[in-house]
Short mmCIF file of C-alpha atoms in Angstrom, two decimals:
data_model
loop_
_atom_site.label_atom_id
_atom_site.label_comp_id
_atom_site.label_asym_id
_atom_site.label_seq_id
_atom_site.Cartn_x
_atom_site.Cartn_y
_atom_site.Cartn_z
CA MET A 1 0.00 0.00 0.00
CA ALA A 2 1.32 3.39 -0.97
CA ASP A 3 1.62 6.52 1.12
CA SER A 4 0.43 9.96 0.06
CA ALA A 5 3.45 10.35 -2.20
CA GLY A 6 2.67 7.08 -3.97
CA GLU A 7 5.56 5.19 -2.36
CA LYS A 8 4.97 1.70 -1.04
CA LYS A 9 5.78 1.15 2.62
CA ARG A 10 9.03 -0.69 3.35
CA VAL A 11 8.67 -3.94 5.30
CA VAL A 12 11.83 -5.72 6.42
CA VAL A 13 11.45 -9.32 7.61
CA ILE A 14 14.39 -10.77 9.54
CA GLY A 15 14.38 -14.56 9.45
CA GLY A 16 13.21 -16.79 6.61
CA GLY A 17 11.76 -19.68 8.59
CA VAL A 18 8.14 -20.77 8.87
CA ALA A 19 6.77 -17.43 10.11
CA GLY A 20 9.10 -15.07 8.26
CA SER A 21 8.66 -16.72 4.87
CA LEU A 22 4.87 -16.63 5.09
CA ILE A 23 4.55 -12.99 6.14
CA ALA A 24 7.03 -11.90 3.47
CA ARG A 25 5.05 -13.81 0.85
CA SER A 26 1.76 -12.33 2.16
CA LEU A 27 2.89 -8.69 1.93
CA GLN A 28 5.03 -8.67 -1.23
CA ASP A 29 2.30 -7.20 -3.43
CA GLU A 30 1.34 -4.41 -1.03
CA ALA A 31 4.73 -3.28 0.26
CA ASN A 32 8.38 -3.16 -0.66
CA VAL A 33 9.37 -6.35 1.17
CA THR A 34 12.94 -7.27 1.99
CA LEU A 35 13.66 -10.66 3.55
CA ILE A 36 16.94 -11.00 5.42
CA ASP A 37 18.03 -14.57 6.11
CA MET A 38 21.42 -16.24 6.50
CA LYS A 39 20.26 -19.05 4.20
CA GLU A 40 19.37 -18.71 0.52
CA TYR A 41 16.52 -21.17 0.94
CA PHE A 42 13.48 -22.06 3.00
CA GLU A 43 13.25 -25.53 4.49
CA ILE A 44 9.98 -27.00 5.76
CA PRO A 45 11.36 -27.98 9.17
CA TRP A 46 8.91 -30.76 10.00
CA ALA A 47 10.04 -32.57 6.82
CA ALA A 48 13.73 -32.59 7.80
CA LEU A 49 13.78 -35.95 9.56
CA ARG A 50 12.04 -37.69 6.65
CA SER A 51 14.62 -36.11 4.33
CA MET A 52 17.45 -37.60 6.39
CA CYS A 53 16.07 -41.08 5.77
CA ASP A 54 14.91 -40.31 2.22
CA PRO A 55 16.88 -37.44 0.61
CA SER A 56 14.52 -37.36 -2.39
CA PHE A 57 11.81 -36.03 -0.06
CA ALA A 58 13.85 -32.84 0.39
CA LYS A 59 13.34 -31.84 -3.24
CA ARG A 60 9.83 -30.64 -2.36
CA ALA A 61 10.67 -29.45 1.15
CA VAL A 62 13.67 -27.20 0.37
CA PHE A 63 13.40 -24.31 -2.09
CA SER A 64 14.93 -20.90 -2.70
CA HIS A 65 13.39 -17.85 -1.04
CA SER A 66 13.14 -16.26 -4.49
CA GLU A 67 10.73 -19.00 -5.64
CA TYR A 68 7.92 -17.85 -3.33
CA LEU A 69 9.05 -14.21 -3.12
CA PRO A 70 9.35 -13.13 -6.77
CA ARG A 71 8.30 -9.54 -6.06
CA GLY A 72 10.38 -9.10 -2.91
CA ASN A 73 14.05 -8.59 -2.20
CA VAL A 74 16.19 -11.26 -0.55
CA ILE A 75 19.43 -10.51 1.27
CA THR A 76 21.41 -13.61 2.20
CA SER A 77 23.07 -12.60 5.44
CA ALA A 78 22.58 -12.72 9.17
CA ALA A 79 21.17 -9.59 10.81
CA ALA A 80 23.66 -7.77 13.02
CA ASN A 81 21.73 -4.76 14.33
CA ILE A 82 18.39 -3.01 14.28
CA THR A 83 17.88 0.70 14.97
CA ASP A 84 14.71 2.78 15.06
CA THR A 85 14.87 3.19 11.29
CA GLU A 86 16.97 0.45 9.70
CA VAL A 87 18.30 -3.10 9.89
CA VAL A 88 22.04 -3.68 9.46
CA THR A 89 23.22 -7.04 8.15
CA ALA A 90 26.44 -8.86 8.97
CA LYS A 91 27.57 -8.12 5.41
CA GLY A 92 27.13 -4.38 5.99
CA ASP A 93 23.82 -3.78 4.19
CA LYS A 94 21.69 -1.03 5.71
CA VAL A 95 18.00 -1.58 4.99
CA ALA A 96 15.55 1.16 5.99
CA TYR A 97 12.10 0.11 7.16
CA ASP A 98 8.67 1.49 7.91
CA PHE A 99 7.78 -1.84 9.53
CA ALA A 100 10.11 -4.55 10.76
CA VAL A 101 9.24 -8.15 11.59
CA ILE A 102 11.56 -10.17 13.83
CA ALA A 103 11.21 -13.88 13.02
CA THR A 104 14.64 -15.34 13.78
CA GLY A 105 13.28 -18.33 15.71
CA HIS A 106 16.13 -20.55 16.83
CA SER A 107 19.81 -20.26 15.94
CA GLU A 108 20.90 -22.17 12.85
CA THR A 109 24.37 -23.23 11.77
CA GLY A 110 25.72 -24.60 8.50
CA ALA A 111 24.16 -25.41 5.11
CA TYR A 112 23.62 -21.89 3.78
CA THR A 113 22.89 -22.94 0.17
CA LYS A 114 20.43 -25.46 -1.22
CA ASP A 115 23.23 -27.62 -2.55
CA GLU A 116 24.85 -27.70 0.87
CA LYS A 117 21.53 -28.71 2.44
CA PHE A 118 20.90 -31.48 -0.07
CA SER A 119 24.46 -32.70 0.47
CA GLN A 120 23.90 -32.70 4.24
CA TYR A 121 20.79 -34.85 3.84
CA GLN A 122 22.66 -37.26 1.59
CA THR A 123 25.47 -37.54 4.14
CA ASP A 124 22.99 -38.19 6.97
CA HIS A 125 21.22 -40.77 4.81
CA GLU A 126 24.47 -42.61 4.13
CA LYS A 127 25.28 -42.62 7.87
CA ILE A 128 21.90 -44.11 8.70
CA LYS A 129 21.97 -46.60 5.82
CA SER A 130 25.46 -47.93 6.58
CA ALA A 131 25.18 -48.12 10.40
CA SER A 132 23.81 -51.21 12.13
CA SER A 133 23.40 -49.30 15.43
CA ILE A 134 22.41 -45.66 15.94
CA LEU A 135 22.37 -43.47 19.04
CA ILE A 136 19.90 -40.59 19.25
CA ILE A 137 20.56 -38.02 21.96
CA GLY A 138 17.39 -36.20 22.97
CA GLY A 139 13.86 -37.49 23.43
CA GLY A 140 11.84 -34.49 22.38
CA GLN A 141 9.84 -34.35 19.16
CA THR A 142 12.91 -34.31 16.91
CA GLY A 143 14.57 -37.29 18.57
CA VAL A 144 11.38 -39.34 18.71
CA GLU A 145 10.39 -38.65 15.10
CA LEU A 146 13.89 -39.48 13.85
CA ALA A 147 13.92 -42.73 15.84
CA ALA A 148 10.51 -43.60 14.40
CA GLU A 149 11.58 -42.87 10.82
CA ILE A 150 14.64 -45.12 11.21
CA ALA A 151 12.72 -47.88 13.00
CA VAL A 152 10.10 -48.01 10.23
CA ASP A 153 12.47 -47.73 7.26
CA TYR A 154 15.24 -49.89 8.73
CA PRO A 155 13.64 -52.33 11.20
CA ASP A 156 16.83 -54.38 11.58
CA LYS A 157 18.90 -51.48 12.92
CA LYS A 158 19.49 -51.08 16.64
CA VAL A 159 18.26 -47.64 17.73
CA THR A 160 18.86 -46.18 21.19
CA ILE A 161 17.40 -42.93 22.55
CA VAL A 162 19.08 -41.29 25.54
CA HIS A 163 17.03 -38.50 27.09
CA ARG A 164 17.89 -36.27 30.03
CA GLY A 165 14.27 -35.93 31.16
CA SER A 166 12.09 -38.35 33.08
CA MET A 167 9.77 -38.98 30.11
CA LEU A 168 9.86 -38.66 26.34
CA LEU A 169 8.04 -35.74 24.74
CA GLU A 170 7.71 -33.82 27.99
CA PHE A 171 5.51 -31.16 26.37
CA ILE A 172 2.68 -33.64 25.90
CA GLY A 173 0.79 -35.60 28.54
CA GLU A 174 2.02 -38.71 30.27
CA SER A 175 -0.59 -40.88 28.57
CA ALA A 176 0.52 -39.85 25.07
CA SER A 177 4.18 -40.19 26.05
CA ASN A 178 3.59 -43.72 27.32
CA LYS A 179 1.84 -44.64 24.07
CA VAL A 180 4.91 -43.48 22.14
CA VAL A 181 7.27 -45.38 24.46
CA ASN A 182 5.29 -48.58 23.90
CA TRP A 183 5.22 -47.99 20.14
CA LEU A 184 9.01 -47.48 20.03
CA LYS A 185 9.74 -50.47 22.26
CA SER A 186 7.54 -52.66 20.08
CA ARG A 187 9.97 -51.78 17.28
CA LYS A 188 12.98 -52.66 19.44
CA VAL A 189 14.05 -49.07 20.14
CA GLU A 190 15.89 -48.89 23.47
CA ILE A 191 15.04 -45.89 25.66
CA ILE A 192 17.28 -44.61 28.45
CA LEU A 193 15.75 -41.81 30.54
CA GLY A 194 17.21 -39.46 33.14
CA GLN A 195 20.68 -39.57 31.63
CA SER A 196 22.83 -37.67 29.13
CA VAL A 197 25.74 -38.49 26.83
CA ASP A 198 28.91 -36.51 26.12
CA VAL A 199 29.73 -37.55 22.56
CA ASN A 200 33.23 -36.09 22.86
CA THR A 201 34.19 -38.87 25.24
CA ALA A 202 33.06 -41.67 22.89
CA LYS A 203 35.77 -44.07 21.81
CA ASP A 204 35.66 -46.77 19.13
CA GLY A 205 31.89 -46.54 18.88
CA VAL A 206 31.32 -46.88 22.62
CA TYR A 207 29.40 -44.09 24.36
CA LYS A 208 29.06 -43.70 28.11
CA THR A 209 26.01 -42.14 29.75
CA SER A 210 26.06 -39.87 32.79
CA GLY A 211 24.72 -42.85 34.76
CA GLY A 212 27.62 -45.05 33.76
CA GLN A 213 25.87 -47.16 31.13
CA THR A 214 27.75 -48.00 27.94
CA ILE A 215 26.12 -47.93 24.50
CA ASP A 216 27.57 -49.40 21.32
CA ALA A 217 26.64 -47.30 18.28
CA GLU A 218 28.23 -46.82 14.89
CA CYS A 219 26.90 -43.26 14.60
CA HIS A 220 24.94 -40.70 16.58
CA PHE A 221 22.58 -37.79 16.03
CA ILE A 222 22.14 -34.95 18.51
CA CYS A 223 18.47 -33.93 18.73
CA ILE A 224 18.36 -31.40 21.52
CA GLY A 225 16.86 -27.91 21.49
CA LYS A 226 18.60 -25.10 19.63
CA PRO A 227 19.24 -21.71 21.28
CA ILE A 228 16.69 -18.95 20.71
CA GLY A 229 17.76 -16.78 17.78
CA SER A 230 17.79 -13.53 19.72
CA GLY A 231 21.49 -13.16 20.50
CA TRP A 232 21.91 -10.53 17.79
CA LEU A 233 19.29 -8.33 19.51
CA LYS A 234 21.06 -8.07 22.87
CA GLU A 235 23.05 -4.94 21.96
CA THR A 236 20.34 -3.23 19.92
CA VAL A 237 17.45 -0.85 20.63
CA LEU A 238 15.35 -3.96 21.32
CA LYS A 239 17.53 -5.31 24.13
CA GLY A 240 14.98 -4.11 26.68
CA SER A 241 12.27 -6.08 24.87
CA LEU A 242 13.84 -9.48 25.65
CA ASP A 243 12.67 -11.46 28.66
CA ILE A 244 15.02 -13.32 31.00
CA HIS A 245 14.94 -16.33 28.67
CA GLY A 246 15.93 -14.27 25.64
CA ARG A 247 12.48 -14.36 24.08
CA LEU A 248 11.02 -11.27 22.43
CA MET A 249 8.14 -9.80 24.41
CA VAL A 250 5.13 -9.01 22.25
CA ASP A 251 1.66 -7.64 22.96
CA SER A 252 -1.66 -9.12 21.90
CA ASN A 253 -1.30 -7.54 18.43
CA LEU A 254 2.16 -9.18 18.06
CA LYS A 255 3.89 -5.82 18.21
CA VAL A 256 7.14 -5.83 20.17
CA LYS A 257 6.33 -4.26 23.51
CA GLY A 258 7.09 -0.55 23.47
CA ARG A 259 7.23 -0.42 19.65
CA SER A 260 4.56 0.73 17.21
CA ASN A 261 6.11 -0.56 13.98
CA VAL A 262 8.14 -3.63 14.98
CA PHE A 263 6.49 -7.05 15.19
CA GLY A 264 7.68 -10.35 16.62
CA ILE A 265 6.41 -13.69 15.32
CA GLY A 266 7.25 -17.36 15.58
CA ASP A 267 9.40 -19.23 18.08
CA ILE A 268 11.31 -16.14 19.22
CA THR A 269 8.25 -14.68 20.96
CA ASP A 270 7.31 -15.00 24.62
CA ILE A 271 3.74 -16.12 23.81
CA PRO A 272 2.78 -18.81 26.37
CA GLU A 273 2.11 -21.70 23.99
CA LEU A 274 4.00 -24.60 22.43
CA LYS A 275 6.48 -23.56 19.76
CA LEU A 276 4.95 -25.33 16.77
CA GLY A 277 5.05 -24.60 13.06
CA TYR A 278 1.34 -24.14 12.51
CA LEU A 279 1.23 -21.62 15.35
CA ALA A 280 4.09 -19.65 13.77
CA GLN A 281 2.00 -19.57 10.59
CA ARG A 282 -0.93 -18.17 12.60
CA HIS A 283 1.37 -15.47 13.99
CA ALA A 284 2.36 -14.53 10.44
CA GLY A 285 -1.29 -14.21 9.39
CA ILE A 286 -2.26 -11.95 12.29
CA ALA A 287 0.84 -9.75 11.98
CA ALA A 288 0.32 -9.38 8.21
CA LYS A 289 -3.27 -8.21 8.78
CA ASN A 290 -2.12 -5.68 11.36
CA ILE A 291 0.65 -4.31 9.16
CA ARG A 292 -1.88 -3.84 6.35
CA LEU A 293 -4.14 -1.88 8.71
CA LEU A 294 -1.25 0.29 9.90
CA MET A 295 -0.08 0.93 6.35
CA LYS A 296 -3.52 2.41 5.70
CA ASN A 297 -3.74 4.28 8.99
CA ALA A 298 -0.77 4.51 11.35
CA ASN A 299 -3.12 5.42 14.21
CA ASP A 300 -5.48 2.47 13.75
CA ASN A 301 -6.29 1.08 17.20
CA ASN A 302 -8.59 -1.65 15.95
CA LEU A 303 -5.88 -4.23 15.32
CA ASN A 304 -6.32 -7.98 15.21
CA VAL A 305 -5.65 -9.79 18.48
CA TYR A 306 -3.69 -13.03 18.66
CA LYS A 307 -5.06 -15.52 21.15
CA PRO A 308 -2.73 -18.35 22.26
CA ALA A 309 -3.85 -21.58 20.67
CA LEU A 310 -5.46 -24.64 22.17
CA PRO A 311 -2.88 -27.35 22.89
CA LEU A 312 -2.94 -29.69 19.88
CA SER A 313 0.13 -31.84 19.20
CA LEU A 314 0.83 -34.30 16.37
CA ILE A 315 4.01 -36.37 16.37
CA ALA A 316 4.74 -38.45 13.27
CA LEU A 317 5.77 -42.06 13.80
CA GLY A 318 7.09 -42.99 10.40
CA LYS A 319 5.13 -42.64 7.17
CA ARG A 320 1.78 -44.06 8.32
CA GLU A 321 1.30 -43.63 12.06
CA ALA A 322 1.33 -40.77 14.55
CA VAL A 323 0.32 -39.83 18.06
CA ALA A 324 -2.07 -36.95 18.64
CA GLN A 325 -2.96 -35.10 21.81
CA PHE A 326 -5.71 -32.55 22.31
CA TYR A 327 -6.12 -31.36 25.90
CA CYS A 328 -6.04 -34.56 27.96
CA LEU A 329 -7.12 -36.85 25.13
CA SER A 330 -4.57 -38.80 23.12
CA CYS A 331 -4.60 -41.46 20.42
CA ILE A 332 -1.96 -43.30 18.42
CA GLY A 333 -1.91 -45.21 15.16
CA ARG A 334 -3.12 -44.89 11.58
CA LEU A 335 -5.93 -42.37 12.21
CA PRO A 336 -3.69 -39.49 13.43
CA GLY A 337 -1.12 -40.72 10.94
CA MET A 338 -3.56 -39.98 8.10
CA ILE A 339 -3.57 -36.34 9.19
CA LYS A 340 0.18 -35.75 9.24
CA SER A 341 2.54 -38.60 8.55
CA GLY A 342 2.12 -39.32 4.84
CA ASP A 343 3.07 -35.96 3.34
CA LEU A 344 4.02 -34.13 6.58
CA PHE A 345 1.98 -31.13 5.38
CA VAL A 346 4.59 -30.41 2.70
CA GLY A 347 2.04 -29.95 -0.10
CA ARG A 348 -0.09 -27.72 2.08
CA THR A 349 2.89 -25.58 3.13
CA ARG A 350 4.01 -25.19 -0.49
CA LYS A 351 0.52 -24.02 -1.46
CA GLN A 352 0.50 -21.47 1.37
CA LEU A 353 3.63 -20.00 -0.16
CA GLY A 354 2.12 -19.89 -3.64
CA LEU A 355 3.99 -22.93 -4.98
CA LEU A 356 2.61 -26.07 -6.62
CA SER A 357 2.15 -28.85 -4.10
CA GLU A 358 4.05 -31.25 -6.37
CA LEU A 359 7.17 -30.68 -8.45
CA GLN A 360 6.58 -30.59 -12.21
#
């Protein structure tokens, strides 16, 4: 939308993950949109574990930012600073904004090009394919879904999960967690709880847990949480908008607290809800609506309100099964698997970004 001089408003989106990609795509026809991301591509994150076991799956789940943002600008760089008027990248670009959107989620390292990402998946695939025993460190959603993918695709491999917590998938209820434990054990996955592993002390394929147990494994994968991607904000004008955990404090309109033209969306926010992809997409939708309203009228007080979502969780267990939890109710098997596990919402996510659900 143009101002009185006919100029489109400048929207700078920092972070090209689930939330950042969608809001950039949504606003590219109404504003001069610039997306700043350290990677040249967008990866559908909930497809990553399937891609490790089947690298061909990544061809639909990894694509260049420019594919869904043909009328926007893409700067491939990390953000280094934000002022009241511009964003400064690590490469030295200074990008002025009328509205800024912080969507830097969790910190990422490595694989900055599509080719590097595809190569990484191929390397992981070869590790899994050639190993007879695999250690997975971390029993959250990533660790459990990876273990399930391997157990289904390679039922003869010995898979061990070591998890520091007292139960797998601590963000869901005990009943759902127990269902997953039984499902994994029925596929001969060993589960060690209440312990950790220092992979740097492993020798000749033997790993030792903090409790003194030894595990033989030909390879390992670390599936623990990544740091919040807010470190770059700690010396900026937004340093006072971070809570004690490093999350960005936002109001009910998803504006950064104390700011009228800076929004926070996705996993970086302090919204009291699970950090899930479909919720990040909801953030992007609400923030896009509010930016449109403010582009028309900077004093508009009738902005859309984001209400934290009801607790719905879906964890894929291979290509056909899943566990679902809604409030205190949980179920496991083919029915929840029909919702998520086959395509992992890849076709749906591609359509949301204006792409064909299948490659031509």
